[in-house]
Amino acid sequence: MDLFSPDEHDLIVELMNLGVGRAAHALSQLVNDEVLLSVPRLEFISVPEAQEAFRKDLPPFLAGVLQDFEGFISGRAALLFPEARSLELVNAMIGEELSADEITELEQETLAELGNILLNHCLATLANQLKQQVKTDIPRAFNSSVSELPCNLNLSANDPNNTLVMLVQIDFSLRHSALRGYLAFVIDLQSADSFLLALREYLAELL
Amino acid sequence: MLNSSDAIATSLDDILDNIDCTELLHSLDGGVLLLDRQCRIVFCNRWIAQHIGLPEKDLLGRTLAQLFPGMLTPALQSAIEDACLNRMGRLLSYQLHKRLLPLKQRTAKGELGALHQSILLRPLTQSELTLVQVQDITNAVKREQHLRASERVLRLERKVLESIATGDNMEDVLAEICYTIERLIPNSNSAILLLNEDGKSLSVRSAPSLPAQFLHRQRGLSMGPGGTTCIQSIQHRALVVSPNLMEDEAWQPLIEEIKRTNISACWAQPIIAAYEEPLGVLACYPQQPAQPNETDKLLLQRMSNLAAITLERHKRIERIRFLAMHDPLTGLPNRSLLNELLGRNLRRACREGNKFALMFIDLDGFKEINDQHGHDAGDDLLSILSGRMTDQLRGTDTCARIGGDEFVVMLETVQSVQAIESVAQKILTAMSTPVQRGQMQLQVSASIGVAIYPEDGMSADALLTQADDAMYKAKSAGKNCWQSASDLGSEQ
Amino acid sequence: MTDSTPLNILLVDDSRIARLTMKHMLQSLEMSLNLLEAGSADEAETVLSTEHADIALIDFNMPGRDGLELAAVITERYPHIRMALVTANIQDALAQRARDLGMEFLPKPASVEQLGAFIRQDT
C-alpha cells in the first residue's frame, strides 16, 4: 500500500523502534534480566492482504493479546505468537521452568501484561513523539486458530476498504529463549488521516 | 403489537435502567475503585474498604499513594499514573508483581494473610475517570502451585526412571530429590541418610543445601532407645515428626548444631526397599517449628519411594560391578581388578619413587586335596586360606585370586627386603597351618615368588612374569618357601 | 578545541529520519561540526576507510550487524574515535556492554544537552 511515503514509513519504523526499546526496558526491570526486542520489519497492508499474510506466515494456532486504542489513531492492536511458544515466553519472563501443555489462568494473565506493556509503549511513543493523544483499553489474552484470527482482530466487522493493517515483526530474546512474534495494528482508516497528518507535521519540521 | 422477543428486550431495558449500579458494585466479590485524573479515589466498593480495613469515608479523596505511603511499588505507581493521566489501560499480573496493594484477608483458620491479587486499570470512555478492578486470585495461585508441584514430582519421577535406564549418577538423583522437597516445602532443608552396613547407624549421604559440617556431624547416628527422629523412623518403619527440635529431648545434645544450621523441626520418612528392608531416611528440616500437612506427607512418601528405587538400583549395579571384579568363591579381587590396581600402583610408585612388591603364590598339594576329598573340601579350604592370607596384610595391600590355587599379593609400598621377607614368612606359616574340616585335617603349603618394583621390572607384565618365574624357583627349591626374582633375594 | 577545525561526526543509523533528527539537534548546538552519515555498520566501515572521523554516534538496533559489533571494529581499527551508543533500549545490561567497549550510552531520542555534553567531552 502506497499510503505512506518512504520517509513517513521510515519515521513509523523509527518510532516503533523507540516504543519497543522502551518496552524492553520496562520489561527488563520487571524480570530483572536483560530483554532484547528488535523490530526488523514493518509493513502496511490491506485487509485482504492481511488475511492472506496471516494464512501464509502464521502457525495454525496462535496465542496473543488484544488491546483496543482510540485517539489520533483508533483501532485494535494485537501481539501474536505461535501458541506453544507464548508459554515459553511467559516462563522465561517469570523464571519458571516450562509448565504443563495448557496455559494456566496466571500464565494467561502474565502474557496479557506482556502484550499490554509492549502495545502501550508502542502506541504511547507514537502519540508522544507526534505530539498526539491516544487512549488504550485493558488487554485481553486469547487463543485462536489462524482462521478465527481476522474475527478476533475485528477485521471483518470493519469495512475492509476503510481499514489498514500495520504488521510489525518482532524478535524477542530473553534469558534462554529467543522467539519471533508479530504486532498487528488494525487501524481505522478514518483515523489514518490524522495519523498521516501527524507524521507530515513531524517531518515538516525536520526536512 | 410487540412480538415476544421485543417484549423481553423492552422489559430487560426497564430492568437494567432501574438497577442501582452502586449497589451492584458494592455487592461484587472483588475490589472496584474509581480514580480521577489526579489519581484520587472518588468511589470505592465495600470489598475495598473491607480489605484495606478503613471506612469508605477515610478513603475518598485520597490517592492510593497517600493511603499506603512508601508501600506501592514503582511499577504500580507508574501504572496508576499512566492510566489516570495518560489514559493508558494497564494490567498488573500476579506473576510479574508479587506485591501490589497491601490488602489483607482472613484465612479459613482466622489468621490475617496477604491477598494474592491482580489489578486492571481501565480509563473510562465516557468520563475522565479510571476504573480500577482488584481481583482476588488466591485460588488461582493455589491451583497453579498445585499444578507446578505435581508437575515437578512427575518430572522427577521421569528423571529417576530415565536414570535407571541410562545409568546416571545416584548422587545427582538423590540431590534432585532433596531439591524437589525444598522447593515444594518452602523454607525447609532436606537430606537423605543411609543405613550403614552394620544396620545400626545412619550416615548422611545427600544434603545439597545444608552446610558441609552437617554431613560430618550426622555421620554415624546410632540406633538405640531415645534415638533422634530419623532413627525412630527406621525403627517404626513410618514417618516420625519432631515439630519443634528446641523442645525435643532427643535433640538436646545437638542443640548448638541445629541453631547454627537454622533448622527447627524434623520430619523423617524411612526409605524402605522391597521385603520391608530399610535403606535409610528421607529427612525434611523446616526452618520454623511445623507439622506436615497431608500434601507434605504425600510428597515425602512419594519422594522416599523414588529414593528407594534409586538406592536399590544403585546397590544392584554395585553388586554387578563387584561380581565382575571379584572371585565369587573367596570374594577376593579377580585378575581384572588386580590388573587395574596394579596399573594404578605402578603409576603411583613411578610418580612418588616408591618400591612395591608382587608375590605370586601357588599352593602345594592342593590338587590332591581336591582329588581325595572332593571339590567342596577344596573350595572350603580356598575360602579359609584366602581369609588367612588377607589377615597377614595391611588394608592397603591387595590379595587377588587369579586361578584355581594361584594368588597374587601386592604390597602397596615396601621399605626394605626384610619387610617383604616377614610378610612372606607369615603367609607361608598361615598356608601351612592345618585346616580342620569336620573330622578331617586338611593341610597344604605354599610356594611364593617375589618381584620388586623397580628392580625386577617396570611394567605389570614384566613384574608378574618375574614373580611367576620366582615361584617356580621356589617350587624346585623344595616348595613351602619363597624366592626372589633378583639374585639379591635368591640367597634365601 | 578551536572553532576553526570542525569536528567530524559520523552518524550511524538505519533510519534516515533518525539521522535527520540527530542532525537537527547537532545543528542547534552551534558548534563547528562536519557530519558524515551511514545507514548500516557496513556503510560506516566504508565511510571510515576514506574519511576521518573524531566522533561516532551509533544506533544499536540495525539490520545486519548491530551497533556494538560495529563499535568493536571501530575500537580496534580507529582507537582515536570517541563513540556513543544511541538507543531507546536503555537497559543496564546493554549500557554496561557499551561501557565495556569504552562507549558513552545515550538514550534515544537524546536531548540536545546530552548530545552537547558528550561532544564537548563534558561527560
mmCIF file of C-alpha atoms in Angstrom, chain B residues 122-326:
data_model
loop_
_atom_site.group_PDB
_atom_site.id
_atom_site.type_symbol
_atom_site.label_atom_id
_atom_site.label_comp_id
_atom_site.label_asym_id
_atom_site.label_seq_id
_atom_site.Cartn_x
_atom_site.Cartn_y
_atom_site.Cartn_z
ATOM 1 C CA ARG B 122 -9.250 0.882 32.687
ATOM 2 C CA PRO B 123 -9.628 4.511 31.595
ATOM 3 C CA LEU B 124 -13.355 5.057 31.056
ATOM 4 C CA THR B 125 -14.546 6.293 27.676
ATOM 5 C CA GLN B 126 -17.461 8.399 28.847
ATOM 6 C CA SER B 127 -15.586 10.261 31.556
ATOM 7 C CA GLU B 128 -12.196 11.304 32.842
ATOM 8 C CA LEU B 129 -12.333 8.588 35.457
ATOM 9 C CA THR B 130 -10.290 5.414 35.612
ATOM 10 C CA LEU B 131 -11.830 2.164 36.780
ATOM 11 C CA VAL B 132 -9.600 0.045 38.981
ATOM 12 C CA GLN B 133 -10.510 -3.603 39.410
ATOM 13 C CA VAL B 134 -8.721 -5.606 42.069
ATOM 14 C CA GLN B 135 -9.127 -9.352 41.550
ATOM 15 C CA ASP B 136 -8.585 -11.825 44.340
ATOM 16 C CA ILE B 137 -6.719 -14.641 42.612
ATOM 17 C CA THR B 138 -5.667 -16.557 45.726
ATOM 18 C CA ASN B 139 -7.460 -19.658 44.482
ATOM 19 C CA ALA B 140 -5.878 -19.438 41.053
ATOM 20 C CA VAL B 141 -2.473 -19.112 42.707
ATOM 21 C CA LYS B 142 -3.179 -22.190 44.803
ATOM 22 C CA ARG B 143 -4.257 -24.165 41.754
ATOM 23 C CA GLU B 144 -1.149 -23.040 39.933
ATOM 24 C CA GLN B 145 1.077 -24.048 42.838
ATOM 25 C CA HIS B 146 -0.552 -27.462 42.959
ATOM 26 C CA LEU B 147 -0.113 -27.869 39.243
ATOM 27 C CA ARG B 148 3.533 -26.860 39.342
ATOM 28 C CA ALA B 149 4.194 -29.078 42.353
ATOM 29 C CA SER B 150 2.648 -32.166 40.820
ATOM 30 C CA GLU B 151 4.428 -31.443 37.550
ATOM 31 C CA ARG B 152 7.709 -31.234 39.360
ATOM 32 C CA VAL B 153 7.105 -34.532 41.083
ATOM 33 C CA LEU B 154 6.140 -36.138 37.799
ATOM 34 C CA ARG B 155 9.223 -34.727 36.136
ATOM 35 C CA LEU B 156 11.407 -36.046 38.912
ATOM 36 C CA GLU B 157 9.808 -39.467 38.696
ATOM 37 C CA ARG B 158 10.519 -39.470 34.984
ATOM 38 C CA LYS B 159 14.094 -38.413 35.638
ATOM 39 C CA VAL B 160 14.637 -41.216 38.132
ATOM 40 C CA LEU B 161 13.206 -43.746 35.706
ATOM 41 C CA GLU B 162 15.415 -42.339 32.967
ATOM 42 C CA SER B 163 18.437 -42.573 35.187
ATOM 43 C CA ILE B 164 17.567 -46.183 35.849
ATOM 44 C CA ALA B 165 17.524 -46.731 32.110
ATOM 45 C CA THR B 166 20.692 -44.772 31.335
ATOM 46 C CA GLY B 167 22.794 -45.387 34.427
ATOM 47 C CA ASP B 168 23.039 -41.830 35.669
ATOM 48 C CA ASN B 169 24.826 -40.874 38.821
ATOM 49 C CA MET B 170 22.965 -41.819 42.005
ATOM 50 C CA GLU B 171 24.281 -38.756 43.855
ATOM 51 C CA ASP B 172 22.616 -36.486 41.309
ATOM 52 C CA VAL B 173 19.271 -38.198 41.672
ATOM 53 C CA LEU B 174 19.417 -38.076 45.487
ATOM 54 C CA ALA B 175 20.335 -34.376 45.386
ATOM 55 C CA GLU B 176 17.480 -33.767 42.970
ATOM 56 C CA ILE B 177 15.076 -35.443 45.403
ATOM 57 C CA CYS B 178 16.311 -33.111 48.167
ATOM 58 C CA TYR B 179 15.958 -30.049 45.933
ATOM 59 C CA THR B 180 12.444 -31.063 44.976
ATOM 60 C CA ILE B 181 11.386 -31.329 48.611
ATOM 61 C CA GLU B 182 12.980 -27.967 49.406
ATOM 62 C CA ARG B 183 11.153 -26.414 46.502
ATOM 63 C CA LEU B 184 7.760 -27.885 47.351
ATOM 64 C CA ILE B 185 8.014 -27.448 51.121
ATOM 65 C CA PRO B 186 9.158 -23.824 51.278
ATOM 66 C CA ASN B 187 11.740 -22.748 53.877
ATOM 67 C CA SER B 188 12.988 -26.210 54.527
ATOM 68 C CA ASN B 189 16.182 -28.181 54.006
ATOM 69 C CA SER B 190 16.285 -31.785 53.095
ATOM 70 C CA ALA B 191 18.747 -34.639 53.498
ATOM 71 C CA ILE B 192 18.988 -38.329 52.705
ATOM 72 C CA LEU B 193 20.604 -40.520 55.362
ATOM 73 C CA LEU B 194 21.587 -44.090 54.636
ATOM 74 C CA LEU B 195 21.696 -47.037 56.964
ATOM 75 C CA ASN B 196 25.313 -48.144 57.382
ATOM 76 C CA GLU B 197 26.366 -51.730 56.712
ATOM 77 C CA ASP B 198 26.190 -52.527 60.426
ATOM 78 C CA GLY B 199 22.448 -51.866 60.156
ATOM 79 C CA LYS B 200 22.679 -49.881 63.377
ATOM 80 C CA SER B 201 23.707 -46.368 62.417
ATOM 81 C CA LEU B 202 22.915 -43.735 59.823
ATOM 82 C CA SER B 203 25.215 -41.539 57.704
ATOM 83 C CA VAL B 204 24.197 -38.504 55.704
ATOM 84 C CA ARG B 205 24.532 -39.304 52.017
ATOM 85 C CA SER B 206 22.993 -36.245 50.376
ATOM 86 C CA ALA B 207 22.236 -32.809 51.840
ATOM 87 C CA PRO B 208 22.861 -30.388 48.980
ATOM 88 C CA SER B 209 21.615 -27.290 50.812
ATOM 89 C CA LEU B 210 22.970 -27.950 54.266
ATOM 90 C CA PRO B 211 26.462 -26.938 55.386
ATOM 91 C CA ALA B 212 29.233 -29.500 54.933
ATOM 92 C CA GLN B 213 29.693 -29.810 58.684
ATOM 93 C CA PHE B 214 26.128 -31.129 58.917
ATOM 94 C CA LEU B 215 27.117 -34.069 56.778
ATOM 95 C CA HIS B 216 30.065 -34.658 59.001
ATOM 96 C CA ARG B 217 28.345 -34.291 62.352
ATOM 97 C CA GLN B 218 25.426 -36.510 61.486
ATOM 98 C CA ARG B 219 27.697 -39.346 60.436
ATOM 99 C CA GLY B 220 27.101 -42.481 62.390
ATOM 100 C CA LEU B 221 23.927 -41.600 64.338
ATOM 101 C CA SER B 222 23.470 -44.716 66.370
ATOM 102 C CA MET B 223 20.359 -46.767 66.836
ATOM 103 C CA GLY B 224 19.002 -47.176 70.278
ATOM 104 C CA PRO B 225 16.170 -46.125 72.525
ATOM 105 C CA GLY B 226 15.632 -42.370 72.552
ATOM 106 C CA GLY B 227 17.358 -42.030 69.212
ATOM 107 C CA THR B 228 16.694 -38.947 67.147
ATOM 108 C CA THR B 229 13.757 -38.596 64.800
ATOM 109 C CA CYS B 230 15.496 -40.303 61.868
ATOM 110 C CA ILE B 231 16.493 -43.357 63.910
ATOM 111 C CA GLN B 232 12.953 -43.652 65.248
ATOM 112 C CA SER B 233 11.506 -43.571 61.749
ATOM 113 C CA ILE B 234 13.637 -46.579 60.817
ATOM 114 C CA GLN B 235 12.593 -48.391 63.981
ATOM 115 C CA HIS B 236 8.896 -47.647 63.422
ATOM 116 C CA ARG B 237 9.027 -48.051 59.630
ATOM 117 C CA ALA B 238 6.864 -44.923 59.444
ATOM 118 C CA LEU B 239 7.007 -41.139 59.221
ATOM 119 C CA VAL B 240 8.179 -39.650 62.520
ATOM 120 C CA VAL B 241 7.684 -35.949 63.169
ATOM 121 C CA SER B 242 9.541 -33.766 65.643
ATOM 122 C CA PRO B 243 7.668 -30.498 65.212
ATOM 123 C CA ASN B 244 9.910 -28.436 67.462
ATOM 124 C CA LEU B 245 13.505 -29.537 67.958
ATOM 125 C CA MET B 246 14.232 -26.933 70.648
ATOM 126 C CA GLU B 247 11.724 -28.687 72.906
ATOM 127 C CA ASP B 248 12.638 -32.207 71.839
ATOM 128 C CA GLU B 249 14.626 -34.108 74.424
ATOM 129 C CA ALA B 250 16.327 -36.408 71.938
ATOM 130 C CA TRP B 251 17.735 -33.401 70.096
ATOM 131 C CA GLN B 252 19.173 -31.597 73.135
ATOM 132 C CA PRO B 253 22.756 -32.859 72.548
ATOM 133 C CA LEU B 254 22.570 -31.339 69.053
ATOM 134 C CA ILE B 255 21.054 -28.026 70.122
ATOM 135 C CA GLU B 256 24.064 -25.893 69.098
ATOM 136 C CA GLU B 257 24.207 -27.638 65.775
ATOM 137 C CA ILE B 258 20.535 -27.069 64.941
ATOM 138 C CA LYS B 259 20.807 -23.412 65.925
ATOM 139 C CA ARG B 260 23.761 -22.996 63.598
ATOM 140 C CA THR B 261 22.052 -24.796 60.717
ATOM 141 C CA ASN B 262 18.821 -22.867 61.275
ATOM 142 C CA ILE B 263 16.557 -25.903 61.421
ATOM 143 C CA SER B 264 13.610 -26.092 63.790
ATOM 144 C CA ALA B 265 11.772 -29.299 63.043
ATOM 145 C CA CYS B 266 12.490 -32.722 61.615
ATOM 146 C CA TRP B 267 10.143 -34.886 59.579
ATOM 147 C CA ALA B 268 11.703 -38.257 58.918
ATOM 148 C CA GLN B 269 10.308 -40.615 56.324
ATOM 149 C CA PRO B 270 12.003 -44.031 56.210
ATOM 150 C CA ILE B 271 13.206 -45.270 52.842
ATOM 151 C CA ILE B 272 12.040 -48.857 52.608
ATOM 152 C CA ALA B 273 13.031 -51.265 49.854
ATOM 153 C CA ALA B 274 11.269 -54.432 48.777
ATOM 154 C CA TYR B 275 10.702 -57.039 51.528
ATOM 155 C CA GLU B 276 10.474 -54.258 54.145
ATOM 156 C CA GLU B 277 14.233 -53.725 54.087
ATOM 157 C CA PRO B 278 15.057 -50.293 55.474
ATOM 158 C CA LEU B 279 17.678 -48.459 53.392
ATOM 159 C CA GLY B 280 17.746 -45.084 55.085
ATOM 160 C CA VAL B 281 15.756 -41.980 55.872
ATOM 161 C CA LEU B 282 14.494 -39.053 53.890
ATOM 162 C CA ALA B 283 14.559 -36.081 56.241
ATOM 163 C CA CYS B 284 12.926 -32.699 55.830
ATOM 164 C CA TYR B 285 14.050 -29.958 58.219
ATOM 165 C CA PRO B 286 11.674 -26.951 58.225
ATOM 166 C CA GLN B 287 13.263 -23.699 59.379
ATOM 167 C CA GLN B 288 10.248 -22.975 61.601
ATOM 168 C CA PRO B 289 8.573 -25.374 64.060
ATOM 169 C CA ALA B 290 5.928 -27.121 61.992
ATOM 170 C CA GLN B 291 3.817 -30.213 61.389
ATOM 171 C CA PRO B 292 3.486 -31.649 57.879
ATOM 172 C CA ASN B 293 0.064 -31.361 56.252
ATOM 173 C CA GLU B 294 -1.458 -34.109 54.130
ATOM 174 C CA THR B 295 0.185 -32.809 50.938
ATOM 175 C CA ASP B 296 3.585 -32.707 52.606
ATOM 176 C CA LYS B 297 3.153 -36.246 53.883
ATOM 177 C CA LEU B 298 2.186 -37.494 50.454
ATOM 178 C CA LEU B 299 5.189 -35.746 48.935
ATOM 179 C CA LEU B 300 7.603 -37.292 51.440
ATOM 180 C CA GLN B 301 6.066 -40.695 50.778
ATOM 181 C CA ARG B 302 6.475 -40.368 47.014
ATOM 182 C CA MET B 303 9.982 -38.997 47.290
ATOM 183 C CA SER B 304 11.054 -41.776 49.641
ATOM 184 C CA ASN B 305 9.691 -44.312 47.146
ATOM 185 C CA LEU B 306 11.809 -42.702 44.461
ATOM 186 C CA ALA B 307 14.819 -42.732 46.759
ATOM 187 C CA ALA B 308 14.192 -46.432 47.459
ATOM 188 C CA ILE B 309 14.110 -47.241 43.740
ATOM 189 C CA THR B 310 17.263 -45.223 43.174
ATOM 190 C CA LEU B 311 19.143 -46.805 46.075
ATOM 191 C CA GLU B 312 18.083 -50.349 45.227
ATOM 192 C CA ARG B 313 19.178 -49.866 41.671
ATOM 193 C CA HIS B 314 22.494 -48.434 42.834
ATOM 194 C CA LYS B 315 23.015 -51.420 45.120
ATOM 195 C CA ARG B 316 22.260 -53.783 42.280
ATOM 196 C CA ILE B 317 24.722 -52.034 39.994
ATOM 197 C CA GLU B 318 27.378 -52.032 42.704
ATOM 198 C CA ARG B 319 26.751 -55.738 43.182
ATOM 199 C CA ILE B 320 27.108 -56.413 39.457
ATOM 200 C CA ARG B 321 30.268 -54.336 39.383
ATOM 201 C CA PHE B 322 31.607 -56.229 42.407
ATOM 202 C CA LEU B 323 30.853 -59.581 40.829
ATOM 203 C CA ALA B 324 32.625 -58.575 37.640
ATOM 204 C CA MET B 325 35.739 -57.683 39.595
ATOM 205 C CA HIS B 326 35.814 -60.358 42.277
#
